[in-house]
Amino acid sequence: MAHVSVTGTGRTAFGRRSESIKALLVEASRQALTAAGRPKIDAVFVGNFLGGALSQQEILGAILANELGLGPIPAMKVEGACASGGIAFRQAYQLIKAGEYNAVLVAGVEKMTNVDTETVTNAINAAMDAESNESATGLTFPGYFGAVANRYIHEYGAQRKHLAMVALKNRMYAQANPIAQFQKAISLEDVLTARPVTDPLRLLDCSPISDGAAAVVLQKSESGVRVLSSGQASGTPLMQEVGNLLRIEATHRAAQQAYAQAGLGPEDVDAVELHDCFSITELIAIEELGFADRGKGWEAVEQGLTQHGGNVPVNTSGGLLSKGHPIGATGIAQIVQIAEQLNGIACNQVDGARIGLAQNLGGTGAYSVVHLFAKEGS
Amino acid sequence: MAHVSVTGTGRTAFGRRSESIKALLVEASRQALTAAGRPKIDAVFVGNFLGGALSQQEILGAILANELGLGPIPAMKVEGACASGGIAFRQAYQLIKAGEYNAVLVAGVEKMTNVDTETVTNAINAAMDAESNESATGLTFPGYFGAVANRYIHEYGAQRKHLAMVALKNRMYAQANPIAQFQKAISLEDVLTARPVTDPLRLLDCSPISDGAAAVVLQKSESGVRVLSSGQASGTPLMQEVGNLLRIEATHRAAQQAYAQAGLGPEDVDAVELHDCFSITELIAIEELGFADRGKGWEAVEQGLTQHGGNVPVNTSGGLLSKGHPIGATGIAQIVQIAEQLNGIACNQVDGARIGLAQNLGGTGAYSVVHLFAKEGS
């Protein structure tokens, strides 16, 4: 039986872009189709979160299929907040595996810099429960993860500098990524003294507002980067219902599903892209994904275990923190980076990488999606 | 092999509701779960279009799973404008058929009356191409379908009264539907003299602004209403690219797929719910679905062929025109009505109904989805 494989990838530069949501989506998708050799596409899945709220543009699936001349094929948009891209990819993977489609274009996009900061902050809060007292009292995503960071420091004996080390590592990687939003070198001191956002998080601990798109062609094919498995889980969108602020259980569950399906464990993974919407979120994610013991993520970072020369390089693209975080595009962009690692052509290439993992988070833990990939021929 | 079957249904009253988007979604979903006997649910798919724009609420999949205590299962929202519900249902059907899930809750919802008319009209226009000169020059959905209606009258020799007869039939059916937004009897004269919207369409030719939700439980099961097949196609979202304004080709293609998969034709269908967002849209849909020859839809309506005593009753729920059109809920509500017809418990029951068809449209023809269903044991 032929595998389900990523046969082509594309992505725009991330950051403040003059192009529209449609133009970004088309740019990344054209790249992916060309890279895949323009196979006949059977369906289009688009991951997107804020198109309606910020660009007054929905029906992105039909718009993309029409703009690319793909014919009257099934198309749709999938929304799962910041996990929209990863969830869209999973749908396509499951349906190809099932034999419903042979080739699917999966693209993710977000246009966020066309409105003011207050508008975009309010729009992002649609990834919380808008009816809860939490939103009403002014909780935002930086607020939530600031509280998590304080709790992490208090509970596990980490220091502020360990958060900063995450941001520093990801910026180091971003310097080699031509599509990254932030490519300028920074120091640990820069992170520690940046403008405070929500204590203890400072500006460089937070992923930015970004425009951008990414796309992959997924096919029933022996060639290409093989998708080994897919895990997805949900969690409460309410802070007051989280039993332990230091856990993102949806990530743990999604990872367990993906590892079990593939018959692999964290020790088999050579390259990871994970959802570092904040520096603290990377520390928790490496623990939930099994790359560090619980409460020891900060030690792994301090010891350099999550970069080249350590156990497993994490976010060699620069991550959300420095590559940028155009929300709907993020889950697909992570997969593009992993595909490039397994094809041996990535920025910050990991020598001999054979197995890759991508983890995409939505809300404060409402959704998490984990995919495992193998190098062609592995 | 067990079939994929609708084992439980639910829907709220449609119209102006005081409840929030979440409350409506939960109300319909609880009904469906109870009706299905509370099986273990493996995933949640929500069809919704305007949650982000009008209620600042996305992540409806996770919110619903959490609110109902369904556990940390995969969840997501699917968007395809007015076809969001039908597309969400199709995803669930395909994935159960593939063996990925055993039981899925599919719900659709929209909250539209909480904002003023201008805001909701602008938000609905996100189902066009926002960058095109068409939106920029003020084209709206009533504008588009008004032009189609004029062309239909000009080309096929229909009269204004034939549009009105569609509205009249659907209102007649809505009088027996306790959840319908408009249950008051009207006359042909009422439709013909209602306030003009976009010539030749008048107020009662247009579906209303509505709040509401609908839900179904879909399971791998021998019992329940069996899903026979699923078709989906796309079309251009641009008026200037439509070769013939009197065609909605996506509907024709989706229907051809569904008929072919099921080995059935229009002559086998006993009850139809189709997407009558405007009276003219029902005339075109009955032609595209094969219930009338092209250009003869108006004659079929005039002869009473699309109601009890004719060939096949269409929109026995009252349709979008009179039952209401809470956008994301519509595709699911259509399936609820068909399930009730095949279970023999519908308002305006069709005696001995064995095969049903539901057709859901998104945009002016950007998406169309057609599902065929059979009575349990057929």
Tab-separated table of N, CA, C and O in Angstrom, chain A residues 7-85:
chain	number	residue	atom	x	y	z
A	7	THR	N	4.510	15.746	-0.767
A	7	THR	CA	5.269	15.725	-2.020
A	7	THR	C	5.661	17.113	-2.512
A	7	THR	O	6.401	17.224	-3.494
A	8	GLY	N	5.174	18.146	-1.835
A	8	GLY	CA	5.560	19.506	-2.216
A	8	GLY	C	5.237	20.465	-1.092
A	8	GLY	O	4.263	20.251	-0.367
A	9	THR	N	6.064	21.484	-0.937
A	9	THR	CA	5.834	22.457	0.137
A	9	THR	C	6.027	23.877	-0.381
A	9	THR	O	6.735	24.101	-1.366
A	10	GLY	N	5.399	24.830	0.301
A	10	GLY	CA	5.584	26.239	-0.036
A	10	GLY	C	5.312	27.116	1.167
A	10	GLY	O	4.588	26.709	2.078
A	11	ARG	N	5.919	28.270	1.214
A	11	ARG	CA	5.578	29.244	2.260
A	11	ARG	C	6.040	30.624	1.843
A	11	ARG	O	7.054	30.771	1.173
A	12	THR	N	5.276	31.598	2.266
A	12	THR	CA	5.643	32.988	2.014
A	12	THR	C	6.610	33.449	3.089
A	12	THR	O	6.775	32.783	4.111
A	13	ALA	N	7.219	34.596	2.885
A	13	ALA	CA	7.911	35.265	3.992
A	13	ALA	C	6.872	35.633	5.039
A	13	ALA	O	5.737	35.965	4.708
A	14	PHE	N	7.255	35.516	6.319
A	14	PHE	CA	6.358	35.879	7.425
A	14	PHE	C	6.722	37.284	7.907
A	14	PHE	O	7.886	37.679	7.877
A	15	GLY	N	5.724	37.997	8.403
A	15	GLY	CA	5.972	39.321	8.974
A	15	GLY	C	4.893	40.287	8.557
A	15	GLY	O	3.744	39.906	8.366
A	16	ARG	N	5.243	41.547	8.415
A	16	ARG	CA	4.282	42.538	7.927
A	16	ARG	C	4.342	42.518	6.411
A	16	ARG	O	5.360	42.854	5.817
A	17	ARG	N	3.263	42.090	5.789
A	17	ARG	CA	3.247	41.943	4.332
A	17	ARG	C	2.197	42.886	3.749
A	17	ARG	O	1.145	43.092	4.341
A	18	SER	N	2.477	43.393	2.575
A	18	SER	CA	1.501	44.290	1.943
A	18	SER	C	0.388	43.499	1.254
A	18	SER	O	-0.691	44.016	1.012
A	19	GLU	N	0.620	42.226	0.966
A	19	GLU	CA	-0.347	41.427	0.212
A	19	GLU	C	-1.580	41.087	1.033
A	19	GLU	O	-1.534	41.016	2.259
A	20	SER	N	-2.649	40.762	0.340
A	20	SER	CA	-3.914	40.369	0.971
A	20	SER	C	-3.869	38.915	1.413
A	20	SER	O	-2.967	38.152	1.046
A	21	ILE	N	-4.877	38.536	2.175
A	21	ILE	CA	-4.992	37.147	2.632
A	21	ILE	C	-5.042	36.191	1.435
A	21	ILE	O	-4.409	35.126	1.450
A	22	LYS	N	-5.762	36.573	0.405
A	22	LYS	CA	-5.867	35.706	-0.777
A	22	LYS	C	-4.530	35.599	-1.498
A	22	LYS	O	-4.116	34.497	-1.894
A	23	ALA	N	-3.857	36.721	-1.668
A	23	ALA	CA	-2.574	36.707	-2.379
A	23	ALA	C	-1.542	35.851	-1.641
A	23	ALA	O	-0.774	35.105	-2.273
A	24	LEU	N	-1.527	35.929	-0.320
A	24	LEU	CA	-0.584	35.121	0.467
A	24	LEU	C	-0.895	33.633	0.297
A	24	LEU	O	0.011	32.807	0.103
A	25	LEU	N	-2.182	33.310	0.377
A	25	LEU	CA	-2.628	31.916	0.261
A	25	LEU	C	-2.235	31.339	-1.100
A	25	LEU	O	-1.740	30.206	-1.198
A	26	VAL	N	-2.437	32.128	-2.133
A	26	VAL	CA	-2.131	31.681	-3.492
A	26	VAL	C	-0.615	31.530	-3.679
A	26	VAL	O	-0.153	30.546	-4.278
A	27	GLU	N	0.165	32.467	-3.133
A	27	GLU	CA	1.625	32.418	-3.283
A	27	GLU	C	2.210	31.121	-2.711
A	27	GLU	O	2.965	30.405	-3.383
A	28	ALA	N	1.830	30.800	-1.488
A	28	ALA	CA	2.360	29.581	-0.866
A	28	ALA	C	1.855	28.326	-1.580
A	28	ALA	O	2.607	27.353	-1.767
A	29	SER	N	0.605	28.360	-2.002
A	29	SER	CA	0.008	27.170	-2.630
A	29	SER	C	0.625	26.897	-4.001
A	29	SER	O	0.858	25.733	-4.361
A	30	ARG	N	0.880	27.963	-4.755
A	30	ARG	CA	1.518	27.778	-6.070
A	30	ARG	C	2.882	27.118	-5.909
A	30	ARG	O	3.245	26.221	-6.675
A	31	GLN	N	3.647	27.584	-4.914
A	31	GLN	CA	4.962	26.971	-4.646
A	31	GLN	C	4.825	25.472	-4.373
A	31	GLN	O	5.577	24.664	-4.905
A	32	ALA	N	3.864	25.135	-3.535
A	32	ALA	CA	3.702	23.722	-3.149
A	32	ALA	C	3.293	22.870	-4.347
A	32	ALA	O	3.800	21.754	-4.539
A	33	LEU	N	2.377	23.399	-5.162
A	33	LEU	CA	1.927	22.648	-6.344
A	33	LEU	C	3.070	22.450	-7.330
A	33	LEU	O	3.246	21.359	-7.893
A	34	THR	N	3.854	23.498	-7.536
A	34	THR	CA	4.996	23.394	-8.451
A	34	THR	C	6.009	22.376	-7.926
A	34	THR	O	6.486	21.518	-8.679
A	35	ALA	N	6.290	22.468	-6.639
A	35	ALA	CA	7.265	21.548	-6.035
A	35	ALA	C	6.800	20.096	-6.146
A	35	ALA	O	7.621	19.178	-6.274
A	36	ALA	N	5.502	19.890	-6.101
A	36	ALA	CA	4.971	18.519	-6.175
A	36	ALA	C	4.833	18.037	-7.614
A	36	ALA	O	4.424	16.895	-7.849
A	37	GLY	N	5.149	18.897	-8.589
A	37	GLY	CA	5.030	18.497	-9.983
A	37	GLY	C	3.615	18.605	-10.523
A	37	GLY	O	3.256	17.913	-11.485
A	38	ARG	N	2.819	19.453	-9.899
A	38	ARG	CA	1.452	19.730	-10.356
A	38	ARG	C	0.598	18.470	-10.563
A	38	ARG	O	0.036	18.237	-11.632
A	39	PRO	N	0.455	17.667	-9.531
A	39	PRO	CA	-0.449	16.501	-9.643
A	39	PRO	C	-1.906	16.971	-9.704
A	39	PRO	O	-2.212	18.105	-9.342
A	40	LYS	N	-2.793	16.103	-10.153
A	40	LYS	CA	-4.223	16.412	-10.126
A	40	LYS	C	-4.667	16.446	-8.662
A	40	LYS	O	-4.504	15.473	-7.929
A	41	ILE	N	-5.205	17.575	-8.247
A	41	ILE	CA	-5.625	17.764	-6.852
A	41	ILE	C	-7.109	17.403	-6.715
A	41	ILE	O	-7.941	17.823	-7.517
A	42	ASP	N	-7.422	16.623	-5.665
A	42	ASP	CA	-8.800	16.141	-5.477
A	42	ASP	C	-9.608	16.951	-4.477
A	42	ASP	O	-10.837	16.857	-4.452
A	43	ALA	N	-8.934	17.704	-3.612
A	43	ALA	CA	-9.648	18.489	-2.592
A	43	ALA	C	-8.703	19.550	-2.043
A	43	ALA	O	-7.479	19.408	-2.121
A	44	VAL	N	-9.277	20.601	-1.486
A	44	VAL	CA	-8.505	21.689	-0.877
A	44	VAL	C	-8.988	21.901	0.553
A	44	VAL	O	-10.189	22.068	0.789
A	45	PHE	N	-8.051	21.885	1.504
A	45	PHE	CA	-8.348	22.215	2.900
A	45	PHE	C	-7.532	23.444	3.281
A	45	PHE	O	-6.314	23.450	3.095
A	46	VAL	N	-8.206	24.444	3.826
A	46	VAL	CA	-7.509	25.659	4.262
A	46	VAL	C	-7.656	25.812	5.775
A	46	VAL	O	-8.766	25.752	6.306
A	47	GLY	N	-6.537	26.002	6.454
A	47	GLY	CA	-6.546	26.330	7.883
A	47	GLY	C	-6.491	27.840	8.038
A	47	GLY	O	-5.595	28.482	7.492
A	48	ASN	N	-7.456	28.386	8.760
A	48	ASN	CA	-7.493	29.838	8.944
A	48	ASN	C	-8.355	30.150	10.156
A	48	ASN	O	-9.327	29.462	10.439
A	49	PHE	N	-7.994	31.205	10.864
A	49	PHE	CA	-8.690	31.563	12.103
A	49	PHE	C	-9.428	32.899	11.974
A	49	PHE	O	-10.595	33.008	12.315
A	50	LEU	N	-8.784	33.931	11.455
A	50	LEU	CA	-9.290	35.298	11.575
A	50	LEU	C	-9.736	35.931	10.257
A	50	LEU	O	-9.954	37.146	10.199
A	51	GLY	N	-9.862	35.140	9.186
A	51	GLY	CA	-10.215	35.713	7.886
A	51	GLY	C	-11.516	36.503	7.920
A	51	GLY	O	-11.607	37.599	7.355
A	52	GLY	N	-12.528	35.955	8.583
A	52	GLY	CA	-13.812	36.641	8.651
A	52	GLY	C	-13.728	37.905	9.486
A	52	GLY	O	-14.209	38.967	9.090
A	53	ALA	N	-13.077	37.802	10.634
A	53	ALA	CA	-13.055	38.925	11.573
A	53	ALA	C	-12.173	40.074	11.084
A	53	ALA	O	-12.511	41.235	11.271
A	54	LEU	N	-11.026	39.770	10.465
A	54	LEU	CA	-10.066	40.837	10.146
A	54	LEU	C	-9.998	41.196	8.664
A	54	LEU	O	-9.575	42.302	8.321
A	55	SER	N	-10.352	40.268	7.768
A	55	SER	CA	-10.294	40.564	6.326
A	55	SER	C	-11.665	40.466	5.666
A	55	SER	O	-11.765	40.562	4.448
A	56	GLN	N	-12.709	40.227	6.466
A	56	GLN	CA	-14.070	40.038	5.923
A	56	GLN	C	-14.035	39.022	4.774
A	56	GLN	O	-14.699	39.193	3.755
A	57	GLN	N	-13.237	37.977	4.945
A	57	GLN	CA	-13.093	36.977	3.882
A	57	GLN	C	-13.181	35.566	4.443
A	57	GLN	O	-12.289	35.130	5.168
A	58	GLU	N	-14.284	34.896	4.109
A	58	GLU	CA	-14.388	33.465	4.391
A	58	GLU	C	-14.330	32.745	3.042
A	58	GLU	O	-13.723	33.252	2.124
A	59	ILE	N	-14.912	31.591	2.924
A	59	ILE	CA	-14.901	30.719	1.732
A	59	ILE	C	-13.507	30.623	1.106
A	59	ILE	O	-13.364	30.571	-0.118
A	60	LEU	N	-12.466	30.576	1.943
A	60	LEU	CA	-11.102	30.542	1.415
A	60	LEU	C	-10.822	29.264	0.632
A	60	LEU	O	-9.980	29.261	-0.272
A	61	GLY	N	-11.508	28.179	0.967
A	61	GLY	CA	-11.309	26.937	0.223
A	61	GLY	C	-11.705	27.098	-1.238
A	61	GLY	O	-10.928	26.799	-2.154
A	62	ALA	N	-12.903	27.600	-1.474
A	62	ALA	CA	-13.393	27.777	-2.856
A	62	ALA	C	-12.584	28.841	-3.579
A	62	ALA	O	-12.280	28.709	-4.766
A	63	ILE	N	-12.231	29.900	-2.863
A	63	ILE	CA	-11.450	30.972	-3.489
A	63	ILE	C	-10.106	30.433	-3.961
A	63	ILE	O	-9.662	30.723	-5.080
A	64	LEU	N	-9.468	29.619	-3.136
A	64	LEU	CA	-8.157	29.082	-3.509
A	64	LEU	C	-8.275	28.109	-4.686
A	64	LEU	O	-7.504	28.183	-5.652
A	65	ALA	N	-9.252	27.213	-4.610
A	65	ALA	CA	-9.433	26.239	-5.706
A	65	ALA	C	-9.701	26.966	-7.018
A	65	ALA	O	-9.147	26.612	-8.073
A	66	ASN	N	-10.518	27.999	-6.946
A	66	ASN	CA	-10.877	28.748	-8.148
A	66	ASN	C	-9.689	29.540	-8.693
A	66	ASN	O	-9.415	29.540	-9.892
A	67	GLU	N	-8.976	30.190	-7.785
A	67	GLU	CA	-7.854	31.048	-8.190
A	67	GLU	C	-6.742	30.219	-8.857
A	67	GLU	O	-6.080	30.687	-9.775
A	68	LEU	N	-6.563	28.983	-8.390
A	68	LEU	CA	-5.511	28.121	-8.926
A	68	LEU	C	-5.997	27.276	-10.099
A	68	LEU	O	-5.225	26.509	-10.670
A	69	GLY	N	-7.273	27.397	-10.444
A	69	GLY	CA	-7.804	26.614	-11.558
A	69	GLY	C	-7.793	25.118	-11.293
A	69	GLY	O	-7.514	24.313	-12.181
A	70	LEU	N	-8.095	24.732	-10.063
A	70	LEU	CA	-8.026	23.309	-9.707
A	70	LEU	C	-9.293	22.547	-10.081
A	70	LEU	O	-9.373	21.342	-9.859
A	71	GLY	N	-10.287	23.256	-10.619
A	71	GLY	CA	-11.534	22.586	-10.987
A	71	GLY	C	-12.525	22.578	-9.835
A	71	GLY	O	-12.215	23.025	-8.727
A	72	PRO	N	-13.725	22.031	-10.090
A	72	PRO	CA	-14.831	22.128	-9.116
A	72	PRO	C	-14.737	21.089	-7.998
A	72	PRO	O	-15.698	20.377	-7.713
A	73	ILE	N	-13.576	21.000	-7.367
A	73	ILE	CA	-13.328	19.948	-6.371
A	73	ILE	C	-13.806	20.358	-4.983
A	73	ILE	O	-13.967	21.542	-4.701
A	74	PRO	N	-14.044	19.377	-4.103
A	74	PRO	CA	-14.418	19.708	-2.731
A	74	PRO	C	-13.361	20.602	-2.079
A	74	PRO	O	-12.158	20.400	-2.279
A	75	ALA	N	-13.829	21.577	-1.309
A	75	ALA	CA	-12.941	22.516	-0.647
A	75	ALA	C	-13.609	22.982	0.627
A	75	ALA	O	-14.840	22.919	0.747
A	76	MET	N	-12.820	23.448	1.574
A	76	MET	CA	-13.395	23.967	2.821
A	76	MET	C	-12.317	24.646	3.638
A	76	MET	O	-11.128	24.490	3.381
A	77	LYS	N	-12.761	25.370	4.652
A	77	LYS	CA	-11.868	25.921	5.667
A	77	LYS	C	-12.081	25.164	6.958
A	77	LYS	O	-13.211	24.797	7.293
A	78	VAL	N	-10.989	24.937	7.683
A	78	VAL	CA	-11.039	24.284	8.985
A	78	VAL	C	-10.545	25.283	10.019
A	78	VAL	O	-9.527	25.946	9.807
A	79	GLU	N	-11.273	25.410	11.128
A	79	GLU	CA	-10.882	26.343	12.181
A	79	GLU	C	-10.692	25.624	13.497
A	79	GLU	O	-11.566	24.863	13.935
A	80	GLY	N	-9.557	25.845	14.121
A	80	GLY	CA	-9.281	25.355	15.460
A	80	GLY	C	-8.302	26.314	16.119
A	80	GLY	O	-7.271	25.890	16.638
A	81	ALA	N	-8.633	27.610	16.030
A	81	ALA	CA	-7.779	28.682	16.567
A	81	ALA	C	-6.356	28.514	16.016
A	81	ALA	O	-6.200	28.309	14.814
A	82	CYS	N	-5.339	28.558	16.871
A	82	CYS	CA	-3.948	28.509	16.408
A	82	CYS	C	-3.575	27.121	15.892
A	82	CYS	O	-2.508	26.939	15.305
A	83	ALA	N	-4.459	26.128	16.109
A	83	ALA	CA	-4.225	24.778	15.585
A	83	ALA	C	-4.966	24.547	14.272
A	83	ALA	O	-5.030	23.411	13.783
A	84	SER	N	-5.506	25.595	13.676
A	84	SER	CA	-6.287	25.435	12.437
A	84	SER	C	-5.501	24.707	11.353
A	84	SER	O	-6.026	23.819	10.675
A	85	GLY	N	-4.233	25.076	11.170
A	85	GLY	CA	-3.411	24.457	10.134
A	85	GLY	C	-3.176	22.977	10.393
A	85	GLY	O	-3.318	22.139	9.499
